Each structure stands twice: as C-alpha cells, then as structure tokens.
Amino acid sequence: MIPLTHSLFVGALLFTLGAAVVLLRRELLFLLMGLEIMFNGAALSAVAAGQHWQGAEGQVLAIFLMAITTAELVVALILVWLAYQRFQAICVDDLVALRDGRSEDSP
Amino acid sequence: MSTWLWLIPGSPFVGALTIALLGGRLPAARLPWFACAAAGISALTVAAAWLGGAAQEPLRQTLYIWLAVDGWQPSVGFTLDRLALVMVTVVSGVGFLIHVYSVAFMDKEAEQRRYYFYMNLFLAGMLVLVLADNLLLLYFGWEMVGLCSFALIGFWYRDPVKAAAGRKAFTVTRIGDTALAIAIFLLFVQFGTLSFDVLFPLGEGDWEGATAVALLILVGALGKSAQLPLQVWLPDAMAGPSPVSALIHAATMVTAGVYLIARTHPLFELAPGVQWTVAAIGVLTIVYGASCALAQHDIKRVLAYSTVSQIGYMFLALGCGAYALALFHLATHACFKALLFLSAGTLIHSAGGEHHIGRLGELNAGSRTVQLCFLVGAASLAAVPFFTAGFYSKDAILTAAWVAPVGGLLWLFAALGALLTGVYIFRVYLTVFHRSAEPLLRPRGRLPTPIAVPLLLLAALSLSVGFLEFPEGSGGPHTWSTWLESELDLAKHPEHHTTRVLQALSALMAVAGIALAFPLVRRERAGKSLPWQSFLQTGWRFDALYARLFVQPYHRTASALARWVEQGLIEAGLNGLTRGFWVMAAGLRRGVEFGSVERGLTFLVVGLQRGHAMLSATQNGLLSRYAVSVTTGTLALLGFWLFWPWGG
Amino acid sequence: MPWLTVLIFLPLVGGAWIWVRANGQVEYARRGALFVTTVELVIVNFVWLVAEPGGDGYLYIERHAWIPAVGIQYLLAMDGLSLVLVLLTALLGPIAVLVSWNAIQHNWPAFAFLLLASQAGIMGVFLSFDLVLFYVFWELMLVPMYFLVGLWGHERRLYAAYKFFLFTVTGSLLMLVAILGIYFVHGEQTGNNTFDYFQLLNTDVSGTRGMWLMLGFFVAFAVKIPLFPVHSWLPDAHTEAPTAGSIILAGLLLKTGAYGLLRFCLPLFPEASAAFAPVGMALGVVGILYGALLALVQEDMKRLIAYSSVSHLGFVVFGIYAWNLHGLSGAVILMLAHGVTTGAMFALVGMLEERSKTRQLSEFGGLLSPMPRLGAFLLLFTLSSMGMPGLANFVGEFLVLAGVFQHAAGLGVAGALGIIFGVVYLLWMYQRAMLGALRRERRWVDLKRREMVSLGIFAAAVLWLGLYPAPFLDILQGPLGVIMESGPHLSTGEVSGGQ
Amino acid sequence: MYKLIFYLTAVIAIGAAGAILIVRHPVHAALYLIASLLALALLFFLLGAPLVAALQVILYAGAIMVLFLFVMMVMDLRPASNERLALPKGWRVPTLLVAALAVELAVVVFQAPLSGDEIWVSVGPKAVGQSLFGTYLIAVEVAAILLLAALVAVLYLSRRSRP
Amino acid sequence: MANDLVALLPFILLAMGGCIVLTLGVWRRYVSTWTMTMVTLSFLVASAVAAALWTVPQQVGAMLVIDGMSLVFTLAFTLGTAAIVLLAYGYAPTQGETRDEFLSLILFGTLGMALLASTKNLLAAFVGLEMLAVPLYALVAWRPSRPGAVEAGVKFGILAGFAAAFFLYGIILVYASAGTLDLTGISSSDVEDRMLTAAVILVLVGVGFKLALVPFHMWAPDIYQASPAPVTAFVATVAKAAALAFLIRLLSLQLPHVWEDLLPVIGLLAVVTMVVGNLLALRQQNLKRLLAYSSIAHLGYIMVALAAGNDLGRDAAIYYTVVYVIMNIGAFGVVAAVAHSAGDRETLSDYSGLGRRDPALGVAMGVCLLALAGLPPTAGFMAKFLAFGAAVDADRVALAVIAVLNTALAFFYYLRILVVLYKERGMVSVPRANGTIRIVVITATVATVLLGVFPGWLLNINYLNNG
C-alpha cells in the first residue's frame, strides 16, 4: 500500500520538473511539453487522492484534466505554429516585440 | 458740541475721500482750496470746541462699535480732554496753515490730487490719533499717519532715492509700531480693555508688567518721534516737499510719540526706571541731533536734525515728569519749526530747488520777509531769552531736569544742546542771509499771499506763545501748567535760587551759542583757504582759540558722529538688518525651499521614477521571465504562509 | 426653497448649460457666466437677509437620506461661519469672471464651466455637514481647478497643476481614512453608523487614536492651507494659474483648509487638538515668518503674493489654535480679509500681465505715473495686506494676536514680528513695481471700467471689513462660541510656556 | 512487489520527465515525454484507476503526442549539428526557484492526511461514469462546449485568410 | 428538474446562442455581421433577463448555487459582454472578422464566467475558468496578421496554461486534503489543516494570474497592448470580474476560516499589487499598457477590501468589481472608438486634443479616468471609499493608508492622460466613431456617475443568502 504522501510527492516532483522545463527551456514546444508534465503531475496527485478517499472524484478530475488541457494545448499549439509560420519563432527570445518601451520624458 | 466732535478728523477724512473718488472731476485750480477748506473746517471746529467748553470739561463722542468679540467692544469714539485739546489745536491749526501754504508752494506740481489726498488723510489720521478714546483707535491713527508720511516722503517717487527714503521711514517706524502693538496686546491681555478711561485707573495699581509695557510703548514712541536709536529715518524724510516736512516731520507726526507717552504717563510712573530712560534718551538725542546739525550743509537736513534734537527736549521733560512742559515745548516747537521749514521751503523754492546753505547764500534767494521769518524761527529755536517762545518752553524744561535723578548730568547735556542749538541754527541763518559778496539773484518781489500769511502768522506765534507760561519764580502767570494740572501732574522744581542760576545759565547758553555761530560761519566761508592765523590776526583770537579748542573739535566730532554713528553704525546696522533678512530669506529659499522641501520632493519623484524604470525593465517581453515571476509569486505566497510565524 | 441646494447647484448647472449651449461663442459664455455668478451673489445676500437662526444656531438645514446602507446623508447646513465664507465665495465669483474677460483667449465656454464648477464645489465644502458629502465636494473642487491651472495657466502650468493636485489629493485621501476611522469608532460606541456631523460630535475619541484621526484631518487641511512643510505646491500653482484661478485658489481654496480646521479638527477631536495646539501655533508662526522671508526674495510678483499667502494663512492657523474667541474670530475675519486682499492683488498682477506679458518685478518700475489708478489700488491692497489699521487684514491680525497673547506672549511677539516682515516685502514690491523711474517704455493703459468695477468691489470690501467688521463678527460669535465650548477650556499658560 | 513496481515506475516517470530538461532534439524530448506518460499510466493503474490509465495511453500517449510530433514535422525543427546543449542565460534563478518549489511542495504534500493501513480499492469505469454523468453532468456539458470552442478557435486561427 | 432548468436558463441561453451564431456562419453570404451581432446581443440580453428572474437563493444541481452574488455578477457579465460585442461591431481593425467565430467564442467565454460566478464546486470552477480562457487565446490573437497578435496569443496561451496548472494542482491538493471538491462540503467538514490553506494559496495563484495580481501580472500589459481593443476590454473587465467573483465566493462565502488564515497573504498581495501597478503605470506612454497597469493597481485595491476579511469587505469587493467593469469598458471603449483600420492608437500622444475634437468622447474618457482615479462623485470613488472603509473597519489602517497613498500616486498618470486629451494641438483626424461604440461609451460613463451617486442600488442587495 502506497502512502498518500508518497504518491503525492511523486506528483509534486513531476509538477516541479514540468515547471523546471517551462522555466529553463527556451523552445516554445518544450514549454508546452513542460506544461504537459505539470498537468500530468497534477493528474497523478488527483488519482492518488482519489485512491486515498476511495472515491471516483479523483478519476473524474483526471479525466476532466485530460479533456480540458488537451483543448488548451491544441489552441496553444496552433498559436505556436502560427508564430513559427509568420515569424520563424522557435524560442521565447523570438517573441519580445511586446514589452515596455523606454519611457519618454514626461512631466 | 459733542455731536460735532467727529467733524474734527471727519472733515479732512471726507475731504480725502472726495479727492480720491471725485478728484478727477474737480477743476485742478479748485482742488487745493477744497483741501484747505477741509482742513479749515477741522480747525474751525476746534475753535468752536474751545468756545464750546472743551477747555473745561472733556467732550466725548462714540460713533460706533468697531469690533465686538467676547464682551470686548472697542469703539470708534473720541475724547477731547485738555491734553487732546492742545494737540488738536496744534495739529489742526498748523495743519491748516500748511495747507494754505501748499496752495502756492505746490501750484506747479503735476500730481496735486495725490498730494492733497495724502495731506488731508494725514490730517485726519493725526486727529484720530490724538482724539482716540482707546488705544486701538489710537493705533489706527498712528498707522495712518505713518502711511501718509511714507507716501508723501516718496511723493517724487520717480527718484528712486526719494522712494527709498519713504520706504525706509515706513519700515523703521514700523519697528516702533510693532513694539507699540505688542504693548497694546499685553495691556489687553492684562486688563481686557483698551479704553483710556478704564485702562489707566487700573494701571495705577501695582503691576509687574508695567515695565515691559512701558518699554514697548517707549520703543513705539521712539520710532515715531525719531529718537535715538530710531532716528535714522527723519533726515532722509526731507526728500519730501517742504510743507510735508513742516507738517509731518516737524510739527505733528513726530510729536505723536510725545503725545503717546503723555497719554500713557500713569504707566510710566509705575516704571520709574523706564521713565528715567526716557529722559536719558532725550538728552542723548539732544546732543546728538544738535551736533549732527552742526555739520550739515543741506538746510533741510539741519532742520531735520534740529527736530530730532528738539524732540529730545520733550522726551527729557516727559522723563522728568514735566508732562505739561513737554507739551508746551511741543506747541512752541510746532510753531517755530514749521516756520523754519516753511521759510526754508520758500528759499529753496525760489532758488530753484537748491538745498546747500552755502549756495543758497550765494544765490541770495530769500526776500526780506523770509529772512525775518527765518530769523524769528531761529531765535525761537535757539531760545533767545525773554521774547521768544522757545526760550520759555526750553528754559522750563532745563530747570525741571535738574531735579530728576542724576539731574545735574541731564541738565549739563541739555544745556550743552542748548548751546549747540544756537550755534547751528545761526550758522545757517548767517550763511544764508548774511553775505559779503554780491548776490547772484535779485530778491524776488512780494511773496504770494498763501505763503506770506502762514509765515507771518507762525512767526507771530513763535514769539507769543511763550507768554502762556512764565518761568518759575519770574512772577509771570503759569496759565499753561495750571490749566493742564487736572490731567497732567505738575513738574517739580528746584529751590528758588537754584532755579534762578539755572535760568541764567540757560539763557547764557542760548546767547553764547548764537555768538559762537558768527566765527564759525566766518571760518567756513573762508573755506580751507582761510588759514587759522588770519582769525588770530583779525583780533578774534578768542574766537579762534575757541574755535580751535572747542568748535573745530566739535565740528569734527559732529561730522565724525554723522559719518560714523549715522552712516557707519546705525545705517550699517539697519542695512545689516535688511541685508540679514535678505540673506536669511535667500538662504531659506536655497536651503529649505529649493533645498529640503524641493529636494525632498525631487527625491520622492526620482525615487518613484527609478522604481518605475526598474519595474518597467522587468516587462521585457520574455515569456520565461514572466513564468519566473509567476513561480516566484507562488513560492513567496506559499513560503509566506508556511514559514512565517503567523502561518497556519 | 432649498436655498443651500440652490447655492451649490446653480453654478454647476449654469456652467454646464453655458458649456453646452455656448457653442464656442465667447460673448455668450462670459456674459452667461457673469449672469450666473451675479445671480448667485444675489441669492447669497438674500439668504443672508432672511436668515433666522433656528434653535440650534443653524440658519438653514437640509437633510435627506442618500445612501442609508452606510449611513451617508445629503446633509447641508449653514451657520454664521458657513455664511461668511459662502458670501466670500459668491463675491469672488463675478470678479473672477470679470478679470478673465479678455485674459482668457481660448475656449471660453469650457473655462466658464470649470470656473463655475469650482465655485459650486467650494460652496458645497462650506455647506456640507455629512462627512462623506463634505469629502465629495472637497475632491470635486479640485478637478476644475486642476483644469483651470493645467489648461489656461502659464508656462509651467502642467507641473504646477500636477503638484497642486497630487499634494492636495494625498492630504485629502488621508483625511478619507480618518473620516472612516471616526465613523467606525462612532459606530462602535453607539451602534449607529453615520457620517452625520452633528452626531459624530458626540463621539468620544481620545488618546492616541484620537490623535491619529485628528492628524488625518489635519494633514488634509494643512496641505490646503498650506502650512510650512507642505506649502510647496502653492507658489507654483498660484503663479501658473490664470488670474481667475489664482483668485479662486488664494481667495477660496486656501480658506477651505482653515474652515476644515475650524469645523472638523477642533470640534470633533477637542482633546487631541488641545494637545496639538502648541504645535499648531508653532507651525503657524513658522509659516508666518517663513512665508514673509521667502516673499522678500521673489522676483515674480505672483510668486511673491503666493508666499505672502503662506504668511497670512499662518496667521489664521495661529489664531485658530489659540482657541479662544478672539483668536477664532480673528482667524475667520483674516480669512475673509485675505480672500479679498489677495484676490485683488492677483487681479492687479493679472492686469499688469495682460498689459506687459510679464510678471517680473525687474521689468516693472515707475508704473505709477502711466497708471495712477492701478497704482492707487495696488497701494490700497498692499496696505491692507500689511495690516494697516482701518483696512481688512488689520482687524483679523489684531484679533488673532490678541487671542494668542492670552496664551503665549512669546509666540505672539514672534507673530507680531511677521507684521514687520510683511511691511518689508510688500513695500519693496510696491516700490519696485510702481515707484522709481519708468523702466519699460510701452503703451501703458490705465484701468478700464470693467477692471475698475472688479477692483472697486474688492476695495469696498476691504474698507468695509476694516472699518466696520461688526456685522460679520456678530454672526460669527454663535458658531465660534460653539467651537469654543466644544473644547476643553485651556487655562492660560497650559498651552505654552509664554506669559 | 506492488510497492517495488510503483516506486520503480515512479522513478521512470520522473527520470523521463527530467530528461526533457536536458535533451537537445525536440523529437527526443517527445519520446521521453511519451515514456513518462506511459509510466504514469502504469502508476494510475497501480493506484486503482484503470479507466484513467487507459485514457492516458489512448489520449495522451496516442493523440496528443502525435499532435506534437506533427507540429514538429511541419516546423521542421532540428538542432544545429552536435551542438552541446548550453545552459540558458540566467539559469541560476530559475534553478533555485525550481528547487525551492520542490521543497515547498514537498512540505505541503507531507502535510497530507496520513494513511496508515488503508485498503487498496480499484474504482472502476462504472463508478467514474456515474459520477461524471451524475454530479458532474453540467461540467461535462460545459467541457463539451469547451472542446467545441477550442475547435472553433483552431479553425479560425489556422485559416489562411478570409476570402 | 423543471425548476433547475429555469434556473439554468441563462447558461443554456449562452450556450445555445454560441451554437446558433456558429450555425449562422454557414450561410455566410446571406447573414450580415450586423445580424449576427444582433443575434448575439439578443441572446446575451435574454440571458440577463433570465438571470434577473432568478429566485434567490437556490441550489441548482450539485454544483451551482444561485444567490445575490451570482445574480449581480451574471448581470454584469452578460451586459458587459453585450457592451463588448457592440464595441467589436464598430471596431475598425477587425472590421468584418467579428462574425460567427468571434461572437460564438465570446458567448462561450461568457458561459464560463457565468459558471464561475455561481459555482460552488472546484472542478466546475476549473472548467469555467478554462471555458473562459480557451476562447481568449484565440480572441487575443484575433486577425493574426495584426502586429503582435500571434505573439500575444502564444504568450497568453503558455502562461495561462502555466497558471492553470497551479490552479489545477491547488484544486487537487484541496481534494487530497478534504476529500471533496464541493466547497460547502469542505467548509462544513472540520478540515482545518495546513495543507488545505496551502492548496487554496495555489488556487489563489491561478486566480491571481487571471486577475493580474503582482507578481502574476506580467502578461497583462503585453496582451492588452496587442489585443484588439474590444478583446482587451473583455480580458480586462468581465474576464477579471469572473475570476474575482469566484475568488470572493471561495473566500467569503464558502471558506471563511481559510479566508481568515489567508488575510496576511492577501494583504501582502494587495500592497505589492497596488505599488507595482501604479509604479509601472507612472510614466507609461502606451495608453493600452497604461490601462493595463492601472487595472493591475485596481485589483490591488479590491484585494485591500478582501484583505479586510469582513462583510463590508466582501460587499465592497463586489461593488468595486462591478464598478471596475463599467469604468474600464468606458475607457477601452474610447480606445476602440478612435482606432483606425490599421490598428489601435496606442501612444498617449495619439490622443492629444481628442477632447477638443470630439467633446462627447473627451468627456466620457475624462469621467471614466477620474472614476478610475477615484474622484467623487463617480462610482470609482464610492468603490474605493467602501474598500478602504472595510480595511479601516478591520483595523487594518496601515493597509488603508498604503492604499490611499497609492491612490494619490495614481492620480498622476490619470491626470497625465486627461491633460493630453485637452491639449491644444490635436491629432490629425478623429475617425467618426461608430455609433455602437459611442452608445457603449456614453452608457458606461453615465452608469459610472449614477452608480457613484446612487450606490445603494448595489449595496442593498443581500449577497450572503446562500442557502
């Protein structure tokens, strides 16, 4: 029998690794993969919690999670693709047109 | 009669208002006469008051309550008692005469409207000052005359020097005024009222604050009356037209200080130290003024210093408790000094604005009448015994000084002053009217009536007023002091024979002074080219010796005084004060306004801008950075809650 | 008739009407504005004449529920104190229009609207007796003023407008917190949540809490007055504002601060204010002397007058914190006097500027001969400003000092020194501008009839206040007496080490 | 044995996820991701969620990863030859953050209710289905609309331009 | 069940509307944009009407609760969205592209919001949040050929996903610690462990991202800048309000004890958000970015109200949120009105003289800005007044003072815009703003003032009647 904390910890580690990918990698696709890992860490936690409480809600959560993150991912992917198509943007560094300009002098 | 009391100040006030508002509509030629009429009505009312019994019983009139706060209700109200009656008579009488004189004197001036507006206003203010039944109203008049003085000194404002003189006068007297104001506040706080009627009976108790208040009032009086050390403005005030000098800076306004002290004398009697200070300042000023007068070449400046010196006598009298005598000298001085100023003004006028006595002499500007008038005035000033008013008033003061504490010293100084008075005024007289050379100008014809009449009237008064009060022990009547006795205490007198000696000595002083003037003038006229030996050769050895031993050192001392004390110490002091203000203000502006305050602001603004710039730099468009920020926030919130003491 | 509501909303509605209807017609706008302000003045005078104090000493009260959920009411009232300030507000209205007649070059309709709106806001401040309503008007009057300065001002108008707005708004927002504070304290004590001034008067706020709340109010008022360290906005705003703006700023806006002290700081927090009084008086003195000294070194006439305002308002604060009937009466009279005098001075400088396009004293000199009328008026107001007896300021200054001397002679002397300083800088200004030789040859035109009228009104007011202030003092005694009673009576010498 | 498999699988899932951090080629990353996801599916199964485990394999490892690979193909991504993966600029702060995140999440997770001797239950598809279409019916409906919305969005964005 | 259907009518109408508009797209040739807009509008209004007819309070199904709060917010969302639809119709840069897809996405997004405002189930909240977010990814990048559109979409998509991960993880941890996703269940069970609060903090992070609280704010200016103005308005106003509605319900109605635990955390967020938001706005020259920073600061003020932790704070937060929506719709409406076909006018100087050229728009913008700044008698003032009042009431005076000082600071940049609006030298040309935009702007302005003068309309609603 796996203690809840252990499985949650695995989920937390996955979540953290996903975050690490988002934070450390620059390629947009990697970022999306990082997000996937984060979501999966969460899903693991959900299922683990469901196991702990012995209810269906954990799994329901995981299923919703899959459906909804997929929807989100798809839209994000198409945007990444658009970015590549229009600007040949692969990395986050290629998308820095929107930013604070240098403040002009004002009273 | 009481119901018409308001007319005394009211008539010139209404005159002033009319000139201000409707002056443009009046024909220019009528304007002076209109102003004269306003002054005349005032003088007539005073005359009517004499007849109407003011000499016996004080007249009172309250016009309205000025302010009413917390049960305190200072009114706009007048009291015409004997003290006030004297003042009112002098002010309205001399004032009227000078108005008349101005008609001719100022007839070529462009801005007569302004002139007469201020003259009338001044008269009104001065009359309010002396008629006021409470200190607050007195202060009102006090300030009003100061203002008019300022405006009239600077009448020829296009000349910056003259405009500056006006400002100087105003500023310096304002120092005195503020002291007076503080005194008023202290009195108010102590007694809850400022009305003379209520105040002074109260003031006769034992009150510790009396000294402070008396001192403050003294400072106020010193400022207005141009006594040491606040005398500096008066000589400069001669920048104004001569009638102004005569009216304001000789006859009336400068004596307001004397009036004030006489009015508040119960207070001074509670503070004997201060009273003695009054006397001491008086004598010092006498000598100071006289010595300075000795060294002047500008005729009006001589007269100005002379005024300073003469008011010193009045202060001496006040300091000795001889209030009636102070007032007596005030009256006589008003006559002869006005006379002198008006004569001098006529001279200057006809000499085309020349002030230098030497050149006036060369120009031979004065006609016979003027010379005569000036002589009468000078004699009265120098206190030529027996037939001049100045003699009677000054002599009595000298006698009274003897019995004051340290009276011998006071007397000595005063007598010295008397001597010098003779010297300097006759130096002027001689220089201007007695020449050896042929005159450059022919004397003009007859004087215009508006000038001649006041001159002659004043001359007559300068000779006659003295008979109101004969010296102690002379057997003559003491009309003046007896009459005023009910309001002002009588002066104490020394023993009979001492009095006699003193009287003799003072008479001698006056004559000696005049006598000393002759060699002085002669020496002067010779200028530097005249060697000392020639004096000796012509047989005026005594004079020469005297001159060498006495006059010349005095001359030197006087000019040194003029130079060092006047311009050096005091002028520098005043300048220093002004400069000090300026530097302080500039320093404040630099240090605080643009420094701390503005810098604090700038610091804040720059800080905010830095903050903005730093934060703005984080908005660099980099996706990863944004994610980092989100993570940081999460960590911070979680950590804040998990690891902070108050965390769950 | 709900006269108080009329007083507040007539200018606002009239202004909006003008703005919308004028359609760019200058003549329509300025005549309309003149008309509205004159009607306002007439109404105020009418209200004054028919006023009869009710049992509680208030001449008029209007009370309607507004936001009952949080205890906010539409509560207007007028007592003597409000009345005199409302009078001043109404008086300055037509004058502000008159002096702007030709001076405002563009967009008169909007200018008229903003001018009238600020007048409405100030009326509201003087008449509101619900703290939230008061705050609403308090902020409301800033906005039009901001625009008046920012759009019609001089060279550095934006800087000045920002500074003005940010300073005052910071102060007043702190006041908002204090208002909320006293609201909740009152709610805690009585279970009755209300912003009603009359009820809040019964709140017992003592100790440190009272002090903090009082300071919250004080900061807002101190900025408006303005007192020494927070005065920095004033010279800029006054200098850069158009003439009418300067008149309203100096004549009315500064008064709202002093009014606030009188109306709110003292009665709501008597204990804290009593403890604070020595500091308040000291700040007053510092303001007096500091303003006077700074005025001395100004080259710009408007700046000079602005600093003189700092000095005069120092006197007002001085009198208020003396907290006796003399001091309070003097403070209020001085408020009126300062409003009139300084308003007139700004009007004069505005007229000079219209003629010469400059305000620098060094550019003037000897103007008395080409412009004797202007010179005479300037002298009159200068004299009033320096406390010449018989003119408006004297009465106020005298009473203030009389009040202060009862507590602290030392401070009183310091205040009296301020009078000397005043003479120095004002005469210096007058001399430099008017006397001496004519420095600039140009076609100087003396005052025209319109200008004479506006200055004449000022002059009449100055003389009235100086020679016969009794009517104003009379109607003030009631309300000021209430303020007196609200406080713990200060025994002499307790306040400061004077006497 | 059960525990061993669980922990071993967990290590695989974590290891594969960690590999994504350091691999250079996107396709490699995608493969590691698939490995991780499959390991997860096993974990789900071990935790008594067979339905989710199945869906994980089908949906994630199948559909989504194909999408990823498809996009990669379209984008024609390949790294410059034999280039070592450099640490990104400013790696220190994110690394620290990640470490801190791990610590804090661990702290949080170890607050979880302790389960001493729980019985292992498998919650089957039926229970899940009942919950889904009972309690969470509305959510399911909305999720359906959400998918529709995503579809609309993708269609719009992928259109080249309006006729 | 019939009752439930009636109660669900507003939601159903929104979903139906989306589908119908999509369907209309099939007959592209024959159905004009105007018609589609009107259809959308009518569904939104119908939804609003249906919501107005709700009997409150009631429980619908297992996940929804209909009470005063849901009523106010649903009305705000539907009507606000209606305003945005009108803005979009008149908006030049996306002219002709705001048709079926756009409108249906907007309607679906609104459905998500309505769900967020009424749910008491965390899972439903997640669904609602994503229902709102996913359409937004596309809307932000609408007409992808516009400069920055795609970049904004990518950034928004990835970052929102990142934040959603935290949100989701938080939900799961809540479930792990409490065993249920139903908020009522959580609050009734005596769970008071630290994990629950920590989990709620993670949820807070997810919501905070949507609200653009500092430090989760960095996306906001970029996305606001690049989105079409109506979408910006959508993201900035109703979308945020939806997240707020959920937060308010989560904290104040459902998890009061967690709320109490979190007060310091919320206070901290409030302070940082206000200060940073205002500082960032201080010298910003790009109007849309400036409004973004300003809205960040505003969320800080709302957090002040929530940090008070009392009923007044809750009411203040609700009032503030509604007012915030109206004011910002007004402000962004002006931006939309003056946009030219190539894109928005962005820098401040593009707006100089607007008030002179177009007095109505100028006054509207002025009033909205002053309301944002918090000047009486606008609703912006009343909102701040209540928010700060709540803080003072809760004895969090320091918080109130910081908020007040921030408000003062904020005046600086609002005034800067105002001055620009009335500068003498005006911009070259003002496009004749489409009537629909004008109507929206003016309505918002009037509502801003009316709600300020009569705040009782919102204050008298009893929010706390969850059965």
XYZ file of N, CA and C in Angstrom, chain C residues 153-242:
270
model
N -3.217 77.970 -17.769
C -2.157 78.570 -16.977
C -0.998 79.069 -17.820
N 0.070 79.408 -17.125
C 1.236 79.960 -17.812
C 2.197 78.859 -18.187
N 3.465 79.239 -18.294
C 4.437 78.353 -18.956
C 4.530 76.983 -18.297
N 4.669 76.967 -16.978
C 4.901 75.672 -16.328
C 3.601 75.149 -15.737
N 2.517 75.326 -16.476
C 1.216 75.047 -15.886
C 1.022 73.582 -15.537
N 1.585 72.727 -16.376
C 1.339 71.308 -16.117
C 2.004 70.880 -14.830
N 3.257 71.285 -14.705
C 3.981 70.946 -13.489
C 3.214 71.440 -12.271
N 2.784 72.701 -12.369
C 2.076 73.297 -11.231
C 0.775 72.558 -10.958
N 0.074 72.232 -12.024
C -1.217 71.581 -11.840
C -1.051 70.211 -11.195
N -0.078 69.461 -11.678
C 0.183 68.155 -11.068
C 0.499 68.304 -9.605
N 1.411 69.219 -9.351
C 1.899 69.371 -7.998
C 0.725 69.722 -7.079
N -0.045 70.666 -7.548
C -1.207 71.096 -6.777
C -2.117 69.907 -6.494
N -2.422 69.204 -7.543
C -3.396 68.130 -7.405
C -2.856 67.017 -6.519
N -1.633 66.625 -6.778
C -1.106 65.477 -6.042
C -0.945 65.806 -4.568
N -0.459 66.987 -4.277
C -0.327 67.383 -2.873
C -1.680 67.322 -2.179
N -2.635 68.031 -2.776
C -3.896 68.163 -2.077
C -4.611 66.824 -2.015
N -4.484 66.061 -3.072
C -5.216 64.802 -3.081
C -4.620 63.821 -2.086
N -3.313 63.848 -1.939
C -2.703 62.977 -0.937
C -3.234 63.322 0.440
N -3.216 64.615 0.723
C -3.730 65.029 2.026
C -5.162 64.603 2.216
N -5.982 64.847 1.198
C -7.395 64.608 1.435
C -7.688 63.115 1.487
N -6.905 62.310 0.804
C -7.141 60.872 0.911
C -6.820 60.377 2.315
N -5.802 60.967 2.902
C -5.518 60.587 4.287
C -6.693 60.984 5.178
N -7.280 62.122 4.839
C -8.458 62.539 5.598
C -9.572 61.512 5.434
N -9.671 60.972 4.233
C -10.716 59.972 3.997
C -10.567 58.811 4.979
N -9.329 58.379 5.157
C -9.101 57.288 6.112
C -9.539 57.712 7.504
N -9.216 58.958 7.846
C -9.608 59.435 9.179
C -11.130 59.518 9.299
N -11.782 59.948 8.224
C -13.242 60.013 8.247
C -13.805 58.620 8.518
N -13.252 57.647 7.792
C -13.714 56.276 8.023
C -13.428 55.862 9.447
N -12.277 56.263 9.937
C -11.909 55.890 11.301
C -12.922 56.386 12.301
N -13.264 57.667 12.211
C -14.186 58.211 13.223
C -15.573 57.601 13.035
N -15.888 57.286 11.796
C -17.176 56.634 11.516
C -17.275 55.315 12.267
N -16.234 54.533 12.187
C -16.300 53.224 12.834
C -16.197 53.341 14.346
N -15.403 54.299 14.791
C -15.331 54.499 16.237
C -16.711 54.872 16.769
N -17.362 55.763 16.047
C -18.697 56.177 16.470
C -19.660 54.991 16.419
N -19.541 54.221 15.360
C -20.406 53.053 15.234
C -20.207 52.086 16.382
N -18.938 51.898 16.744
C -18.637 51.000 17.861
C -19.271 51.506 19.148
N -19.193 52.822 19.319
C -19.649 53.359 20.603
C -21.166 53.405 20.713
N -21.815 53.735 19.607
C -23.251 53.946 19.715
C -24.054 52.915 18.955
N -23.394 52.119 18.169
C -24.119 51.171 17.340
C -24.831 51.829 16.185
N -24.550 53.086 15.993
C -25.235 53.844 14.952
C -24.192 54.299 13.934
N -24.193 53.667 12.797
C -23.196 54.010 11.791
C -23.674 55.194 10.974
N -23.010 56.314 11.121
C -23.451 57.501 10.409
C -22.274 58.435 10.171
N -22.400 59.209 9.113
C -21.394 60.231 8.830
C -21.931 61.614 9.196
N -23.037 61.632 9.927
C -23.675 62.879 10.301
C -22.775 63.665 11.256
N -22.415 64.858 10.834
C -21.505 65.689 11.635
C -22.029 65.896 13.048
N -23.321 66.195 13.124
C -23.876 66.532 14.431
C -23.786 65.355 15.392
N -23.978 64.160 14.852
C -23.896 63.000 15.732
C -22.463 62.649 16.048
N -21.610 62.829 15.050
C -20.208 62.480 15.285
C -19.588 63.395 16.336
N -20.174 64.574 16.502
C -19.652 65.490 17.512
C -19.660 64.852 18.889
N -20.593 63.912 19.083
C -20.695 63.300 20.399
C -19.756 62.109 20.562
N -18.988 61.842 19.522
C -18.094 60.696 19.627
C -16.978 61.002 20.616
N -16.663 60.017 21.386
C -15.584 60.201 22.330
C -14.319 59.590 21.743
N -13.521 60.428 21.136
C -12.254 59.906 20.616
C -11.137 60.530 21.428
N -10.501 59.705 22.167
C -9.433 60.255 22.997
C -8.185 59.418 22.810
N -7.151 59.856 23.462
C -5.923 59.084 23.456
C -5.242 59.089 22.097
N -4.450 58.074 21.911
C -3.640 58.001 20.698
C -4.513 57.918 19.460
N -5.596 57.182 19.586
C -6.455 57.013 18.424
C -7.011 58.359 17.966
N -7.467 59.114 18.964
C -7.972 60.449 18.647
C -6.903 61.279 17.967
N -5.692 61.173 18.469
C -4.605 61.959 17.893
C -4.378 61.586 16.436
N -4.358 60.287 16.163
C -4.115 59.852 14.782
C -5.224 60.316 13.859
N -6.461 60.137 14.336
C -7.585 60.557 13.498
C -7.513 62.056 13.245
N -7.222 62.800 14.312
C -7.130 64.252 14.168
C -6.041 64.595 13.154
N -4.921 63.896 13.250
C -3.824 64.182 12.319
C -4.236 63.896 10.884
N -5.047 62.864 10.725
C -5.537 62.558 9.381
C -6.264 63.747 8.793
N -7.150 64.316 9.583
C -7.847 65.520 9.122
C -6.858 66.658 8.942
N -5.995 66.781 9.925
C -5.105 67.942 9.931
C -4.229 67.977 8.684
N -3.745 66.816 8.292
C -2.856 66.790 7.131
C -3.571 67.353 5.901
N -4.808 66.907 5.709
C -5.548 67.395 4.544
C -5.684 68.906 4.600
N -6.044 69.401 5.764
C -6.257 70.838 5.876
C -4.940 71.589 5.794
N -3.909 70.999 6.384
C -2.614 71.684 6.377
C -2.092 71.830 4.955
N -2.327 70.822 4.145
C -1.884 70.937 2.759
C -2.660 72.040 2.059
N -3.928 72.116 2.350
C -4.748 73.100 1.660
C -4.432 74.513 2.124
N -4.062 74.633 3.398
C -3.961 75.993 3.972
C -2.932 76.890 3.302
N -1.737 76.590 3.014
C -0.930 75.445 3.348
C 0.042 75.819 4.450
N 0.354 74.885 5.289
C 1.329 75.126 6.351
C 2.734 74.806 5.874
N 3.686 75.207 6.688
C 5.055 75.271 6.202
C 5.602 74.067 5.428
N 5.724 72.904 5.977
C 6.494 71.992 5.119
C 5.726 71.495 3.898
N 4.419 71.679 3.887
C 3.657 71.147 2.753
C 3.108 72.266 1.866
N 3.779 73.390 1.883
C 3.265 74.546 1.141
C 3.770 74.567 -0.276
N 4.642 73.642 -0.582
C 5.435 73.765 -1.802
C 4.589 73.859 -3.072
N 3.368 73.318 -3.038
C 2.542 73.384 -4.249
C 2.042 74.787 -4.521
N 1.898 75.546 -3.428
C 1.161 76.801 -3.555
C 1.841 77.834 -4.444
N 3.120 78.119 -4.232
C 3.718 79.130 -5.106
C 3.610 78.743 -6.575
N 3.812 77.490 -6.853
C 3.745 77.074 -8.253
C 2.339 77.216 -8.800
N 1.384 76.706 -8.031
C 0.010 76.746 -8.536
C -0.468 78.181 -8.696
N -0.209 79.011 -7.708
C -0.661 80.394 -7.787
C -0.011 81.110 -8.950
N 1.249 80.813 -9.130
C 1.983 81.541 -10.156
C 1.521 81.134 -11.536
N 1.281 79.865 -11.707
C 1.000 79.389 -13.055
C -0.475 79.499 -13.424
N -1.310 79.660 -12.421
C -2.742 79.692 -12.719
C -3.098 80.956 -13.488
N -4.166 80.906 -14.271
C -4.659 82.151 -14.844
C -5.197 83.015 -13.709
